[in-house]
Coordinates of N, CA and C in Angstrom, one line a residue:
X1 N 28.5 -3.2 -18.6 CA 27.2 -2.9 -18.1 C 26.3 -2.2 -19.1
X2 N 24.9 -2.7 -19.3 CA 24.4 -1.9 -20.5 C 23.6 -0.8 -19.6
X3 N 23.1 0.1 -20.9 CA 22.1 1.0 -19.9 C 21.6 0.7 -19.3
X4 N 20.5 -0.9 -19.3 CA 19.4 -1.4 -18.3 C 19.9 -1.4 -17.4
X5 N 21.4 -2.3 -17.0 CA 21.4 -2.2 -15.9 C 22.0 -1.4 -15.0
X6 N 22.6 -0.2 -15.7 CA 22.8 0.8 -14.8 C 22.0 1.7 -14.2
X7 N 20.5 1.3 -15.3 CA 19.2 2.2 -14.7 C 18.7 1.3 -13.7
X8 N 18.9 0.3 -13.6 CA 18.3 -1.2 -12.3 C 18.9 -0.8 -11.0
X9 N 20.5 -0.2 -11.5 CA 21.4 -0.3 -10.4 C 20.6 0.9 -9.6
X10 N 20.5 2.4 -10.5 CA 20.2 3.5 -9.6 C 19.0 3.3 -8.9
X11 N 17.8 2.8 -9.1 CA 16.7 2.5 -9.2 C 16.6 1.3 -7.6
X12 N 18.1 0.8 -7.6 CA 17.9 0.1 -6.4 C 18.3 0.5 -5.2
X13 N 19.3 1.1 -5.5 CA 19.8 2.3 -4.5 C 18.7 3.1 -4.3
X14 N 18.3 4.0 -5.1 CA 16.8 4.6 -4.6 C 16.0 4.3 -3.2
X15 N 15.5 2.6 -3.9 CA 14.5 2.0 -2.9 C 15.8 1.6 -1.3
X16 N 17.1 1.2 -1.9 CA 17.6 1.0 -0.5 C 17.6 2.9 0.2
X17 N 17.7 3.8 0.0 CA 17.7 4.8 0.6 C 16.5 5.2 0.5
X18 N 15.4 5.4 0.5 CA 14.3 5.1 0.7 C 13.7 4.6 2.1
X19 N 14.0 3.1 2.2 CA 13.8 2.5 3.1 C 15.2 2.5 4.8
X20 N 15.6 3.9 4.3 CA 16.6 3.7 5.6 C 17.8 3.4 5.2
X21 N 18.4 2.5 4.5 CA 19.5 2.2 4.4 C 20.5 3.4 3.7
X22 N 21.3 3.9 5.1 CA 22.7 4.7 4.7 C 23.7 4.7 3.4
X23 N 23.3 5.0 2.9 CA 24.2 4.9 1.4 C 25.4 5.9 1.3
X24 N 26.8 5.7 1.4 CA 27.4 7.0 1.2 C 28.2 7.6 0.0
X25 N 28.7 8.3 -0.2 CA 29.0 9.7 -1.1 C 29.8 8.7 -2.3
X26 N 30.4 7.9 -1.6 CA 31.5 7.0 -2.8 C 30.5 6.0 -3.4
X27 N 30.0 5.4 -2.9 CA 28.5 4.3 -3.7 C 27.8 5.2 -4.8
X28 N 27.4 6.3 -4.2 CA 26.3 7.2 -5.1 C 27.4 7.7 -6.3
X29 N 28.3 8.4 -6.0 CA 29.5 8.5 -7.3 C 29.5 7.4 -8.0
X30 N 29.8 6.4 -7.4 CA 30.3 4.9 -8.3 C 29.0 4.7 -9.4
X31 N 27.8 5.1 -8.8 CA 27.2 3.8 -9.8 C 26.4 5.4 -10.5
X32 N 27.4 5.9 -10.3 CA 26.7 7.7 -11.4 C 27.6 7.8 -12.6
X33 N 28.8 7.1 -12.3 CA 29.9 7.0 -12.8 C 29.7 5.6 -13.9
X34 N 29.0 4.6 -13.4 CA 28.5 3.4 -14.0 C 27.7 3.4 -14.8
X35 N 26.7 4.4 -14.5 CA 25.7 4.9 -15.5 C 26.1 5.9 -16.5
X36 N 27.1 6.5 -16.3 CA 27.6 7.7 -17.0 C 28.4 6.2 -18.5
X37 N 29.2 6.0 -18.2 CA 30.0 5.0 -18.8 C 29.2 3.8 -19.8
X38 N 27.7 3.6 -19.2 CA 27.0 2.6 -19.2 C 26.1 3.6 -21.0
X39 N 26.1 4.8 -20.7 CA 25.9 5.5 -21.7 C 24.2 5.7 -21.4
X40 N 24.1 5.9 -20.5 CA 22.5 6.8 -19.6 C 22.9 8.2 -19.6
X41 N 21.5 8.8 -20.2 CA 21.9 10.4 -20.5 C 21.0 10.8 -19.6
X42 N 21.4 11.9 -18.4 CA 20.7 13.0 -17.6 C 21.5 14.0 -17.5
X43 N 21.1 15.1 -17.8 CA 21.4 16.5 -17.6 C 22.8 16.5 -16.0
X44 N 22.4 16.0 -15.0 CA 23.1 15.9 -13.6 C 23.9 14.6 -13.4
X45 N 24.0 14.1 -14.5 CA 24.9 12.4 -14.3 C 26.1 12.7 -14.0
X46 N 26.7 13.7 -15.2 CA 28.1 14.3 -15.6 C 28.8 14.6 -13.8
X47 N 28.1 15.5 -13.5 CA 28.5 16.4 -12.2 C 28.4 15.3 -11.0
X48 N 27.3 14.2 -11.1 CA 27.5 13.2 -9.7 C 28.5 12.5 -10.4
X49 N 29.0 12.0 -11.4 CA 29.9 10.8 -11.3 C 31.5 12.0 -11.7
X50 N 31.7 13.1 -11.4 CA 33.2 13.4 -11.4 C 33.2 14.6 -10.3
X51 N 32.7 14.5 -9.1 CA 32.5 15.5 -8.5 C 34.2 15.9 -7.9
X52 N 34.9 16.9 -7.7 CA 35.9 17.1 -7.0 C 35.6 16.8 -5.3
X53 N 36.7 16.3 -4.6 CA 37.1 15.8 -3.6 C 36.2 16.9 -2.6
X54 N 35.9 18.0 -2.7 CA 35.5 19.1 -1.7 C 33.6 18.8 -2.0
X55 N 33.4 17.9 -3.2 CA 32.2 18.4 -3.7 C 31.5 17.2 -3.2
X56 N 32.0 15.8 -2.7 CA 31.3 14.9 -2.0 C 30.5 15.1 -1.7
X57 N 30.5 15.8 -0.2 CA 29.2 16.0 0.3 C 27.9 16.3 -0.3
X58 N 28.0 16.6 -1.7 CA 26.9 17.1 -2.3 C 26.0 15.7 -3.1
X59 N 27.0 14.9 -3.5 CA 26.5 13.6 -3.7 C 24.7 13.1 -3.7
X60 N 24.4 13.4 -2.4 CA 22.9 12.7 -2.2 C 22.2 13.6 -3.4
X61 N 22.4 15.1 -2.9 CA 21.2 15.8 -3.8 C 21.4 15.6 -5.4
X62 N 22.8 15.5 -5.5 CA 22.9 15.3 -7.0 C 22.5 14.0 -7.7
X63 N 22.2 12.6 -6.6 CA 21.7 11.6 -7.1 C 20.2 11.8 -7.0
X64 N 19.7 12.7 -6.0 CA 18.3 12.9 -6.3 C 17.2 13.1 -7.2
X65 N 18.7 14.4 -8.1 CA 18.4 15.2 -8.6 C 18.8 14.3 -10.2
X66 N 19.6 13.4 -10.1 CA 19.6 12.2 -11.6 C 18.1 11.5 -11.3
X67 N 18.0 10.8 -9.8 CA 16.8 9.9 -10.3 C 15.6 11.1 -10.8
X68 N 15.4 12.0 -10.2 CA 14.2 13.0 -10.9 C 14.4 12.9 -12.2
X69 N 15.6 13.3 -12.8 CA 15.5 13.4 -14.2 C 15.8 12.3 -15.2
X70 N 16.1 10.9 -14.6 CA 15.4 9.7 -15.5 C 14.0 8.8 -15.3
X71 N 13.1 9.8 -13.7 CA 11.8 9.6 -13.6 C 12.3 8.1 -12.6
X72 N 12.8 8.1 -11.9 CA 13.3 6.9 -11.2 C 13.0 7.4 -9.8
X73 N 12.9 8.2 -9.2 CA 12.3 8.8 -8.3 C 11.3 7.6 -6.9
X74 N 11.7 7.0 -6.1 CA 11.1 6.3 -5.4 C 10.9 6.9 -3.8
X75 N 9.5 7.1 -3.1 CA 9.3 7.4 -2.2 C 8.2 6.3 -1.2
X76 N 9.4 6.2 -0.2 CA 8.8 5.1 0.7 C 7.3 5.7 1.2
X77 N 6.1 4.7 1.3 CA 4.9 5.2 1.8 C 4.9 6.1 3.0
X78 N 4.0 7.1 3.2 CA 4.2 7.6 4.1 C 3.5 6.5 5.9
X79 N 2.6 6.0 5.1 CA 2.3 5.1 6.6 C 2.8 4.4 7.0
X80 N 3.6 3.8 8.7 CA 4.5 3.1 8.8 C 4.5 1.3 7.9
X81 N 3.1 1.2 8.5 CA 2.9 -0.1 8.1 C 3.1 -0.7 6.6
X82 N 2.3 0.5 6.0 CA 2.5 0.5 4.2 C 4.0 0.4 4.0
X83 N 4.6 1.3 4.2 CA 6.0 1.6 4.2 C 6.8 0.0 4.1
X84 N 6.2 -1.0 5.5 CA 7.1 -1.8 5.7 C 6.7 -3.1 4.7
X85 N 5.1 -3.3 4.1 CA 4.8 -3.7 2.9 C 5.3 -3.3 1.5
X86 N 5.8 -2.1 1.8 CA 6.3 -2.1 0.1 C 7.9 -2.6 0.2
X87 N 8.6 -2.5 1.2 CA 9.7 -2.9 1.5 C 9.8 -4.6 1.1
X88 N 8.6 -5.1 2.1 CA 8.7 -6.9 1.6 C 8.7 -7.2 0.2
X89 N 7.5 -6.1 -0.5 CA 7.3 -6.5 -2.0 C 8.7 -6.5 -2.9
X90 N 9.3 -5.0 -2.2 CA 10.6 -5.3 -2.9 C 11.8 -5.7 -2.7
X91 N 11.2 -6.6 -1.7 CA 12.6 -7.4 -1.2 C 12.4 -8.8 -2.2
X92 N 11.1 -9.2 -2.4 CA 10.7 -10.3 -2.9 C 11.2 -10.1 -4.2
X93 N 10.4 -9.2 -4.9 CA 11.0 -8.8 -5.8 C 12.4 -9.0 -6.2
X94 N 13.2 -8.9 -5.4 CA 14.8 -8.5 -5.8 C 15.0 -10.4 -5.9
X95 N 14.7 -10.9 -5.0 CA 15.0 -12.6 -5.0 C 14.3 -13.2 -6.0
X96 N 13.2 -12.7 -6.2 CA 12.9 -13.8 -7.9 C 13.4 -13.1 -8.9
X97 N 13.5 -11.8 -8.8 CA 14.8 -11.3 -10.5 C 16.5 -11.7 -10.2
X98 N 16.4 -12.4 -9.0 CA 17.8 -12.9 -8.6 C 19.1 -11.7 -8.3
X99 N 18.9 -10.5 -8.3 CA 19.5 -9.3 -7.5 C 19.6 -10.0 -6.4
X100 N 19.1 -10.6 -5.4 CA 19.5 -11.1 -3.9 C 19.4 -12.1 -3.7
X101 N 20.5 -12.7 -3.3 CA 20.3 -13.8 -2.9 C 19.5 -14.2 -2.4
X102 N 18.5 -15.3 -2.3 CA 17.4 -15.9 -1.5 C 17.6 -15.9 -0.2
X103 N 19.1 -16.6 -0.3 CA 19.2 -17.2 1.9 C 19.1 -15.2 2.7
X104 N 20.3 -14.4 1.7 CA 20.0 -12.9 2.3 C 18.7 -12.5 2.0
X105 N 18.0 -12.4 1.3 CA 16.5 -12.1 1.0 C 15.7 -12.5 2.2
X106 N 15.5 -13.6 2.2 CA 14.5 -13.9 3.7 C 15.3 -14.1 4.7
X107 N 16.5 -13.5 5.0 CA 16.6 -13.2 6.6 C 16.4 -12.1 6.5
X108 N 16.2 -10.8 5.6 CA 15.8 -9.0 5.8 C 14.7 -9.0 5.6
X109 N 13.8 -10.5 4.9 CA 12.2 -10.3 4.9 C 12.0 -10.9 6.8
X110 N 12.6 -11.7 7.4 CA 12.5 -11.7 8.9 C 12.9 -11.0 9.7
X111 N 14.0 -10.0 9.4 CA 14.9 -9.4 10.7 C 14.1 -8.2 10.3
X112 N 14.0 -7.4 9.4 CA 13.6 -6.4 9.0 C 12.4 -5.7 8.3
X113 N 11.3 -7.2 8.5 CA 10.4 -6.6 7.9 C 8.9 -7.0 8.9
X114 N 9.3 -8.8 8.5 CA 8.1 -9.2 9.5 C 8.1 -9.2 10.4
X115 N 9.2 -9.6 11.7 CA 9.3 -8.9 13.2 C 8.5 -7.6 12.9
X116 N 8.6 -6.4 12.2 CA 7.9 -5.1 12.1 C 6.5 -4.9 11.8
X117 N 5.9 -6.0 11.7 CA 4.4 -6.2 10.8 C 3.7 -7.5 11.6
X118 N 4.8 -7.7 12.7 CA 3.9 -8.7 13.7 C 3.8 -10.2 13.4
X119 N 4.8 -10.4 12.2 CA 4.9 -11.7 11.8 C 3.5 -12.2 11.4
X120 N 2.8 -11.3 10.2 CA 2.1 -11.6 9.5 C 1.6 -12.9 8.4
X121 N 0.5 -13.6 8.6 CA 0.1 -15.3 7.7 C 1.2 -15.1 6.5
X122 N 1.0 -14.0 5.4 CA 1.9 -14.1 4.0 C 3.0 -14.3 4.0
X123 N 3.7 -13.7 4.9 CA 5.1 -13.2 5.0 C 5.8 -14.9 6.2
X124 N 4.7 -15.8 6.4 CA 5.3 -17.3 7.1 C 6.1 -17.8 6.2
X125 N 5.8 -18.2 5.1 CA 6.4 -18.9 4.2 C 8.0 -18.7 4.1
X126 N 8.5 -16.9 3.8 CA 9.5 -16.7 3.4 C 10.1 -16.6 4.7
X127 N 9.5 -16.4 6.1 CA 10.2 -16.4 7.4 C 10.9 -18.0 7.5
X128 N 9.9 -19.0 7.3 CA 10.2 -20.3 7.8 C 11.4 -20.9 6.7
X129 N 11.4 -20.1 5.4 CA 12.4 -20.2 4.5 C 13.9 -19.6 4.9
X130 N 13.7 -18.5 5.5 CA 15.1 -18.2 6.6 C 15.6 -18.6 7.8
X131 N 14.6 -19.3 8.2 CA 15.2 -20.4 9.6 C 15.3 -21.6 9.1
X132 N 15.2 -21.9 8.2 CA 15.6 -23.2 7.0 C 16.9 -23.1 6.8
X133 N 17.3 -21.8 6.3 CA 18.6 -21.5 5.6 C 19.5 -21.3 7.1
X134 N 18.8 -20.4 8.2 CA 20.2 -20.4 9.1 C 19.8 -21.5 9.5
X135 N 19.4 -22.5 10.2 CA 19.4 -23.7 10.9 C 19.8 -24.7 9.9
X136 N 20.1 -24.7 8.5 CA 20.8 -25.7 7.7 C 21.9 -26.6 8.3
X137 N 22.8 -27.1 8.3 CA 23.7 -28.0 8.1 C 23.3 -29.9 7.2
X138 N 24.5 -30.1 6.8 CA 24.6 -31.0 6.0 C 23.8 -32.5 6.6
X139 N 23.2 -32.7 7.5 CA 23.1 -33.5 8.0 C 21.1 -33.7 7.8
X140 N 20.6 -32.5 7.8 CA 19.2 -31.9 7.0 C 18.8 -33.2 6.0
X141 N 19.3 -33.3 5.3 CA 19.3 -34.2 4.2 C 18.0 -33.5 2.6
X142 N 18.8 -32.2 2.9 CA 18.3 -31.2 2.2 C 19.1 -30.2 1.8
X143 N 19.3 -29.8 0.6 CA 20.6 -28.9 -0.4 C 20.1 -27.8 0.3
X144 N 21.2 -26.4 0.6 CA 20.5 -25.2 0.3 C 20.0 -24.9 -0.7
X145 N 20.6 -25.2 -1.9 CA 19.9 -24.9 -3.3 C 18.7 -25.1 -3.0
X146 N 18.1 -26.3 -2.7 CA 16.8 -26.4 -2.6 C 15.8 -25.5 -1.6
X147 N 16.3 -25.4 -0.6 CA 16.0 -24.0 0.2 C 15.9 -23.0 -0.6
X148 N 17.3 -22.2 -1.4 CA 17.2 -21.2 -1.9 C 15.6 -21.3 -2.7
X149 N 15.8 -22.5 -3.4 CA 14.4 -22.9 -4.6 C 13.1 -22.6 -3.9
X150 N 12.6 -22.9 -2.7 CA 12.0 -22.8 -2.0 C 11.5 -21.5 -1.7
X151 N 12.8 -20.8 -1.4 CA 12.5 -19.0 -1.1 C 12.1 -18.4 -2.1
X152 N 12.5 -18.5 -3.1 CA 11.9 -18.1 -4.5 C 10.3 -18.4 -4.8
X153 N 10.3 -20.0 -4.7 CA 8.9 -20.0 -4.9 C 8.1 -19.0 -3.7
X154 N 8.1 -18.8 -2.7 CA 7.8 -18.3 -1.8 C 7.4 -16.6 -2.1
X155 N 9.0 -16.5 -2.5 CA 8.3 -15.5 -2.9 C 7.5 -14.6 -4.4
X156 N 7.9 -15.7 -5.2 CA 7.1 -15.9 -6.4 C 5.1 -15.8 -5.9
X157 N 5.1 -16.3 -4.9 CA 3.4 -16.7 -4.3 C 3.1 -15.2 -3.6
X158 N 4.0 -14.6 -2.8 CA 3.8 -13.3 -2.2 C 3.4 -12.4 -3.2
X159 N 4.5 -12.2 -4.4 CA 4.2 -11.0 -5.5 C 3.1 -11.5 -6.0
X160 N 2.3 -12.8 -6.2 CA 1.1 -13.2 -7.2 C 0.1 -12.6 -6.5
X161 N 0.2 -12.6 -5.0 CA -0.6 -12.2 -4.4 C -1.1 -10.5 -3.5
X162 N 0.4 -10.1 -4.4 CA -0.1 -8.4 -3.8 C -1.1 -7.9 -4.1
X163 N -1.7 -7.0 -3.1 CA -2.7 -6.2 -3.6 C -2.7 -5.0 -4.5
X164 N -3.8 -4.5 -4.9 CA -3.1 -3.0 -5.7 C -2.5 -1.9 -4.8
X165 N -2.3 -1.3 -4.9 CA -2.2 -0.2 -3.9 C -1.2 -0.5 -2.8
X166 N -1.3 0.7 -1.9 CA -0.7 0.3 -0.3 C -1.0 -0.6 0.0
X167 N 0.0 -1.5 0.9 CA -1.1 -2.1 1.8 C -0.7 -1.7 2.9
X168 N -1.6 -1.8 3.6 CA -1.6 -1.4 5.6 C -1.9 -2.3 6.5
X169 N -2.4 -3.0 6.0 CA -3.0 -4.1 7.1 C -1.5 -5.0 7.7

């Protein structure tokens, strides 16, 4: 693992705890520990990735307290709706740098994002891209790959198209 990607790794954790998702004390060690090794220098790396057995629980604030000090620091929008827009952008995101799988990418851009935003015009594409992928079987006369290809472009067209800023709408 080189430094980039152990600064990618923390950086994604971030936004997954950020947006809700439960992260616990042995993940946050592990990839402090990956970064430590990976040869990423913060003052607080040392102490999250060798914490003693009694010192777990302390885990979150000492990952807090690494992303502050490599400026990695991510805070979900405070408005719901924004919130659930920056979430899509970086779900999209994650599927065209290939961190997520496509077919997993747009079923959390449907289960978890656009159901929440009312099944918004932008966000059709990568929805109809995940009922593509679960409704597949071999008989389609269409690869998943090609699906997967599909979701990507899809969402290659969402990030061309973000706005600056929050969005809310």
């Amino acid at each position: 693992m080189t430094p980039d990607d152990a600064l990618q790794q923390l950086s994604h954790i971030a936004h997954e705890r950020a947006f809700g998702r439960r992260i616990g004390s042995d993940r946050l060690i592990q990839v402090g520990l990956d970064a430590l090794i990976a040869g990423v220098e913060s003052p607080s790396l040392a102490v999250l990735a060798g914490p003693l057995r009694s010192e777990e629980p302390e885990a979150p604030a000492l990952f807090d307290r690494v992303l502050e000090e490599l400026g990695l620091t991510f805070r979900r929008p405070a408005d719901p709706r924004a919130a659930q827009w920056a979430m899509a952008y970086w779900i999209a995101g994650q599927i065209v740098d290939g961190s997520l799988d496509p077919a997993a990418g747009t079923y959390l851009m449907w289960a978890d994002v656009a159901y929440d935003l009312g099944y918004p015009e932008d966000l059709q594409p990568l929805v109809s891209c995940a009922l593509n992928v679960n409704d597949w079987d071999e008989n389609r006369g269409v690869s998943v790959e090609a699906l997967k290809e599909e979701a990507i472009e899809a969402a290659v067209q969402l990030l061309s198209e973000q706005p600056p800023g929050e969005r809310k709408d």
